[in-house]
């Protein structure tokens, strides 16, 4: 009986823990804001922009624009909590943030720990090399050292394939490692690769090349704690509105990207 009682107590404490960290729609409306955890090193989805005049941190990108539509619809404000990609889902799980927005690919593994919104975009992993590299395709990656961002699906893919990896906290460090010849290739999401390589090639000393071989399909969505179902539903309404009204396409266009509603 004692055992049963303590089991009941443990269970109810666990339930408490779940509901304490999960933000419901009512919670965010009562707080008047949505706290969004994000790794702002992922242009054109989220990027850190420092105000030249005030020196204050600001954030821009496709997912910031989408979130601005979300908070507008919910009648709350947006509070961005910047962190390393590795910590975004932890923030969501332990209640430090209401939503994780970071170009997240929905995976079965992640679904064990968080809820996902509907998918709003399909990306893919690609390989980036320095022009003239002997690496011409994924088949050339074995035995080579590959830069990835820590905690990403790029890292998971490379480990699964048995490649040697060097994991970096930020994408810009992975890119730098490639430029400095510390690694042989860099694996990253295609749309971000395109943007970062474009920017590097305009200013950089070397020429980076993206290999024309999408290696995976990466369905992007936003992440929430278990128990946040009402918030997920409210966000899904906004996402679907944006997708069907053409506003999502307009947001992508603003950042120079073509957009198609994902057919899943
Ligand atoms: N789509 C990949 C993933 O989910 C990479 C996301 C990286 N995001 C970022 N903001 N750095 O693992």
CSV table of C-alpha atoms and ligand atoms in Angstrom, one decimal:
chain,number,residue,atom,x,y,z
A,1,UNK,CA,0.0,0.0,0.0
A,2,UNK,CA,2.8,2.3,0.9
A,3,UNK,CA,4.5,1.5,-2.3
A,4,UNK,CA,1.3,2.2,-4.2
A,5,UNK,CA,1.0,5.6,-2.4
A,6,UNK,CA,4.5,6.6,-3.2
A,7,UNK,CA,4.0,5.5,-6.8
A,8,UNK,CA,0.8,7.7,-7.0
A,9,UNK,CA,2.8,10.6,-5.5
A,10,UNK,CA,5.6,10.1,-8.0
A,11,UNK,CA,3.2,9.9,-10.9
A,12,UNK,CA,1.3,13.1,-9.8
A,13,UNK,CA,4.6,14.9,-9.3
A,14,UNK,CA,5.6,13.9,-12.9
A,15,UNK,CA,2.3,15.1,-14.2
A,16,UNK,CA,2.8,18.4,-12.4
A,17,UNK,CA,6.3,18.7,-13.9
A,18,UNK,CA,4.9,18.2,-17.4
A,19,UNK,CA,2.1,20.7,-17.0
A,20,UNK,CA,4.4,23.2,-15.2
A,21,UNK,CA,6.8,23.5,-18.1
A,22,UNK,CA,4.3,23.3,-20.9
A,23,UNK,CA,2.8,26.6,-22.0
A,24,UNK,CA,-0.9,26.4,-23.0
A,25,UNK,CA,-2.6,29.0,-25.2
A,26,UNK,CA,-4.1,30.5,-22.0
A,27,UNK,CA,-0.7,30.7,-20.4
A,28,UNK,CA,0.9,32.8,-23.2
A,29,UNK,CA,-2.2,35.0,-23.5
A,30,UNK,CA,-2.1,35.6,-19.7
A,31,UNK,CA,1.6,36.4,-19.9
A,32,UNK,CA,1.1,38.6,-22.9
A,33,UNK,CA,4.1,37.2,-24.7
A,34,UNK,CA,5.6,34.1,-26.3
A,35,UNK,CA,9.1,33.2,-25.3
A,36,UNK,CA,10.9,31.8,-28.3
A,37,UNK,CA,14.2,30.0,-28.0
A,38,UNK,CA,16.3,30.1,-31.1
A,39,UNK,CA,19.9,29.7,-32.4
A,40,UNK,CA,20.1,32.8,-34.6
A,41,UNK,CA,22.9,31.6,-36.8
A,42,UNK,CA,20.8,30.3,-39.6
A,43,UNK,CA,20.1,32.9,-42.3
A,44,UNK,CA,17.6,33.4,-44.0
A,45,UNK,CA,15.5,31.7,-41.2
A,46,UNK,CA,16.9,33.5,-38.1
A,47,UNK,CA,19.9,35.7,-37.9
A,48,UNK,CA,21.3,38.0,-35.3
A,49,UNK,CA,21.5,41.6,-36.4
A,50,UNK,CA,23.0,44.2,-34.1
A,51,UNK,CA,21.6,47.7,-34.3
A,52,UNK,CA,24.4,49.9,-35.4
A,53,UNK,CA,23.0,52.9,-33.5
A,54,UNK,CA,22.1,51.3,-30.2
A,55,UNK,CA,24.3,48.2,-30.2
A,56,UNK,CA,21.2,46.2,-29.2
A,57,UNK,CA,20.7,42.7,-30.5
A,58,UNK,CA,17.9,42.1,-32.9
A,59,UNK,CA,16.7,39.2,-34.9
A,60,UNK,CA,15.6,38.9,-38.5
A,61,UNK,CA,14.6,36.2,-40.9
A,62,UNK,CA,11.8,34.1,-42.3
A,63,UNK,CA,11.0,32.4,-39.0
A,64,UNK,CA,11.1,35.7,-37.2
A,65,UNK,CA,8.5,37.1,-39.7
A,66,UNK,CA,6.4,34.0,-39.3
A,67,UNK,CA,6.5,34.3,-35.5
A,68,UNK,CA,5.6,38.0,-35.8
A,69,UNK,CA,2.4,36.9,-37.6
A,70,UNK,CA,1.8,34.3,-34.9
A,71,UNK,CA,2.0,36.7,-32.0
A,72,UNK,CA,-0.1,39.3,-33.9
A,73,UNK,CA,-2.8,36.7,-34.3
A,74,UNK,CA,-2.6,35.7,-30.7
A,75,UNK,CA,-2.5,39.3,-29.4
A,76,UNK,CA,0.8,38.9,-27.6
A,77,UNK,CA,4.4,40.0,-28.1
A,78,UNK,CA,7.5,38.1,-29.1
A,79,UNK,CA,10.4,37.6,-26.8
A,80,UNK,CA,13.4,36.0,-28.4
A,81,UNK,CA,15.8,34.0,-26.2
A,82,UNK,CA,19.0,33.4,-28.2
A,83,UNK,CA,21.0,30.3,-27.4
A,84,UNK,CA,23.2,27.6,-29.0
A,85,UNK,CA,21.2,25.2,-31.2
A,86,UNK,CA,22.0,22.4,-28.7
A,87,UNK,CA,20.0,24.0,-26.0
A,88,UNK,CA,16.8,25.1,-27.9
A,89,UNK,CA,14.9,21.9,-27.4
A,90,UNK,CA,16.0,21.7,-23.7
A,91,UNK,CA,14.7,25.3,-23.2
A,92,UNK,CA,11.3,24.1,-24.6
A,93,UNK,CA,11.3,20.9,-22.6
A,94,UNK,CA,12.1,22.6,-19.3
A,95,UNK,CA,9.8,25.6,-19.7
A,96,UNK,CA,12.5,28.2,-20.3
A,97,UNK,CA,10.7,28.9,-23.6
A,98,UNK,CA,7.2,28.4,-24.9
A,99,UNK,CA,8.4,27.5,-28.4
A,100,UNK,CA,11.5,26.4,-30.2
A,101,UNK,CA,12.1,28.1,-33.6
A,102,UNK,CA,15.4,27.2,-35.2
A,103,UNK,CA,14.9,25.7,-38.7
A,104,UNK,CA,13.9,22.5,-36.9
A,105,UNK,CA,13.6,19.3,-38.9
A,106,UNK,CA,10.9,17.1,-37.6
A,107,UNK,CA,12.4,13.7,-36.8
A,108,UNK,CA,11.0,10.6,-35.0
A,109,UNK,CA,13.8,10.9,-32.5
A,110,UNK,CA,12.8,14.5,-31.5
A,111,UNK,CA,9.1,13.5,-31.5
A,112,UNK,CA,9.9,11.4,-28.4
A,113,UNK,CA,10.8,14.6,-26.5
A,114,UNK,CA,8.7,17.5,-28.0
A,115,UNK,CA,5.5,18.3,-30.0
A,116,UNK,CA,5.8,19.7,-33.5
A,117,UNK,CA,3.6,22.1,-35.3
A,118,UNK,CA,2.5,21.4,-38.9
A,119,UNK,CA,5.4,21.4,-41.4
A,120,UNK,CA,5.7,24.6,-43.4
A,121,UNK,CA,8.8,24.1,-45.5
A,122,UNK,CA,10.9,21.3,-47.0
A,123,UNK,CA,14.7,21.6,-47.0
A,124,UNK,CA,17.5,19.1,-47.6
A,125,UNK,CA,21.0,18.5,-46.4
A,126,UNK,CA,23.8,19.4,-48.9
A,127,UNK,CA,27.6,19.2,-49.0
A,128,UNK,CA,29.7,22.4,-49.2
A,129,UNK,CA,33.4,22.2,-50.2
A,130,UNK,CA,36.1,24.6,-51.3
A,131,UNK,CA,36.3,24.9,-55.1
A,132,UNK,CA,38.6,22.4,-56.6
A,133,UNK,CA,38.0,19.8,-53.8
A,134,UNK,CA,38.4,16.2,-54.6
A,135,UNK,CA,35.0,15.7,-53.0
A,136,UNK,CA,32.4,15.6,-55.8
A,137,UNK,CA,29.5,13.8,-54.1
A,138,UNK,CA,28.4,12.0,-50.9
A,139,UNK,CA,30.3,8.9,-52.1
A,140,UNK,CA,33.6,10.8,-51.6
A,141,UNK,CA,32.9,11.7,-48.0
A,142,UNK,CA,34.1,8.5,-46.2
A,143,UNK,CA,37.4,8.9,-44.6
A,144,UNK,CA,37.2,12.7,-44.8
A,145,UNK,CA,36.6,15.1,-41.9
A,146,UNK,CA,33.2,16.8,-42.1
A,147,UNK,CA,32.1,20.0,-40.3
A,148,UNK,CA,28.5,20.0,-38.9
A,149,UNK,CA,26.6,22.1,-36.3
A,150,UNK,CA,26.3,20.3,-33.1
A,151,UNK,CA,22.9,18.7,-32.4
A,152,UNK,CA,21.6,19.0,-35.9
A,153,UNK,CA,20.2,16.5,-38.3
A,154,UNK,CA,23.4,17.1,-40.4
A,155,UNK,CA,25.4,15.7,-37.5
A,156,UNK,CA,23.0,12.8,-37.1
A,157,UNK,CA,23.2,11.9,-40.8
A,158,UNK,CA,27.0,12.0,-40.9
A,159,UNK,CA,27.2,9.8,-37.8
A,160,UNK,CA,24.7,7.4,-39.2
A,161,UNK,CA,26.8,7.1,-42.4
A,162,UNK,CA,29.9,6.5,-40.3
A,163,UNK,CA,31.7,9.7,-41.5
A,164,UNK,CA,34.3,11.5,-39.3
A,165,UNK,CA,32.8,14.7,-38.0
A,166,UNK,CA,33.9,17.8,-36.3
A,167,UNK,CA,30.9,19.4,-34.5
A,168,UNK,CA,30.7,23.2,-34.0
A,169,UNK,CA,28.4,25.2,-31.8
A,170,UNK,CA,27.6,27.7,-34.6
A,171,UNK,CA,27.3,27.3,-38.3
A,172,UNK,CA,29.6,30.2,-39.0
A,173,UNK,CA,32.4,28.3,-37.1
A,174,UNK,CA,31.7,25.2,-39.3
A,175,UNK,CA,32.1,27.4,-42.4
A,176,UNK,CA,35.3,28.9,-41.1
A,177,UNK,CA,36.7,25.5,-40.5
A,178,UNK,CA,36.1,24.6,-44.1
A,179,UNK,CA,37.7,27.9,-45.3
A,180,UNK,CA,40.7,27.3,-43.1
A,181,UNK,CA,41.1,23.7,-44.3
A,182,UNK,CA,40.6,22.3,-40.9
A,183,UNK,CA,37.9,20.0,-42.4
A,184,UNK,CA,37.3,18.6,-45.9
A,185,UNK,CA,33.6,19.4,-46.2
A,186,UNK,CA,30.6,21.0,-44.4
A,187,UNK,CA,27.1,19.5,-44.3
A,188,UNK,CA,24.2,21.8,-43.7
A,189,UNK,CA,20.7,22.6,-44.8
A,190,UNK,CA,20.5,23.7,-48.5
A,191,UNK,CA,18.7,27.1,-48.1
A,192,UNK,CA,21.1,28.2,-45.4
A,193,UNK,CA,24.1,26.9,-47.3
A,194,UNK,CA,23.0,28.9,-50.3
A,195,UNK,CA,22.8,32.1,-48.3
A,196,UNK,CA,26.0,31.6,-46.2
A,197,UNK,CA,28.0,30.6,-49.3
A,198,UNK,CA,26.7,33.5,-51.3
A,199,UNK,CA,27.7,35.9,-48.6
A,200,UNK,CA,31.1,34.3,-48.1
A,201,UNK,CA,31.9,34.2,-51.8
A,202,UNK,CA,31.1,37.9,-52.2
A,203,UNK,CA,33.7,38.8,-49.6
A,204,UNK,CA,35.9,35.8,-48.9
A,205,UNK,CA,39.3,34.8,-50.1
A,206,UNK,CA,38.2,31.4,-51.5
A,207,UNK,CA,35.3,30.1,-53.4
A,208,UNK,CA,32.9,27.8,-51.7
A,209,UNK,CA,30.8,25.4,-53.8
A,210,UNK,CA,27.5,23.6,-52.9
A,211,UNK,CA,27.4,20.1,-54.4
A,212,UNK,CA,24.2,19.6,-56.3
A,213,UNK,CA,23.1,16.5,-54.5
A,214,UNK,CA,20.3,16.9,-51.8
A,215,UNK,CA,21.0,14.1,-49.3
A,216,UNK,CA,17.9,14.1,-47.2
A,217,UNK,CA,14.4,15.6,-46.9
A,218,UNK,CA,14.1,18.1,-44.0
A,219,UNK,CA,10.5,19.0,-43.1
A,220,UNK,CA,10.7,22.3,-41.0
A,221,UNK,CA,8.3,22.9,-38.1
A,222,UNK,CA,8.2,24.6,-34.6
A,223,UNK,CA,8.8,22.7,-31.4
A,224,UNK,CA,6.7,22.7,-28.1
A,225,UNK,CA,6.7,20.9,-24.8
A,226,UNK,CA,4.3,18.0,-24.3
A,227,UNK,CA,1.2,19.5,-22.8
A,228,UNK,CA,1.3,22.6,-25.1
A,229,UNK,CA,-1.4,21.1,-27.5
A,230,UNK,CA,-3.6,24.2,-27.3
A,231,UNK,CA,-0.7,26.5,-28.3
A,232,UNK,CA,0.3,24.1,-31.1
A,233,UNK,CA,-3.2,24.2,-32.5
A,234,UNK,CA,-3.3,28.0,-32.4
A,235,UNK,CA,0.1,28.2,-34.1
A,236,UNK,CA,-1.1,25.7,-36.7
A,237,UNK,CA,-4.1,27.8,-37.6
A,238,UNK,CA,-1.7,30.8,-38.3
A,239,UNK,CA,0.8,28.6,-40.2
A,240,UNK,CA,-2.0,27.2,-42.4
A,241,UNK,CA,-3.5,30.6,-43.0
A,242,UNK,CA,-0.1,31.9,-44.1
A,243,UNK,CA,0.4,28.9,-46.4
A,244,UNK,CA,-3.0,29.1,-48.1
A,245,UNK,CA,-3.2,32.9,-48.4
A,246,UNK,CA,0.2,33.3,-50.2
A,247,UNK,CA,1.6,35.3,-47.2
A,248,UNK,CA,4.1,32.6,-46.5
A,249,UNK,CA,5.4,32.8,-50.1
A,250,UNK,CA,5.6,36.6,-49.7
A,251,UNK,CA,7.8,36.2,-46.6
A,252,UNK,CA,10.1,33.8,-48.4
A,253,UNK,CA,10.3,36.2,-51.4
A,254,UNK,CA,11.3,39.0,-49.1
A,255,UNK,CA,14.4,36.9,-48.3
A,256,UNK,CA,15.0,36.0,-52.0
A,257,UNK,CA,13.6,32.5,-51.7
A,258,UNK,CA,11.0,30.7,-53.8
A,259,UNK,CA,8.3,29.0,-51.8
A,260,UNK,CA,6.1,26.0,-52.3
A,261,UNK,CA,3.6,24.7,-49.8
A,262,UNK,CA,5.0,21.3,-48.7
A,263,UNK,CA,3.1,18.3,-50.1
A,264,UNK,CA,3.5,15.6,-47.5
B,1,LIG,N1,17.4,21.5,-39.8
B,1,LIG,C1,18.5,21.1,-39.0
B,1,LIG,C2,18.0,20.4,-37.8
B,1,LIG,O1,16.9,20.5,-37.4
B,1,LIG,C3,19.4,22.3,-38.7
B,1,LIG,C4,18.8,23.3,-37.9
B,1,LIG,C5,19.9,24.3,-37.4
B,1,LIG,N2,19.3,25.5,-36.9
B,1,LIG,C6,19.9,26.6,-36.5
B,1,LIG,N3,19.2,27.7,-36.1
B,1,LIG,N4,21.2,26.7,-36.4
B,1,LIG,O2,18.8,19.8,-37.1
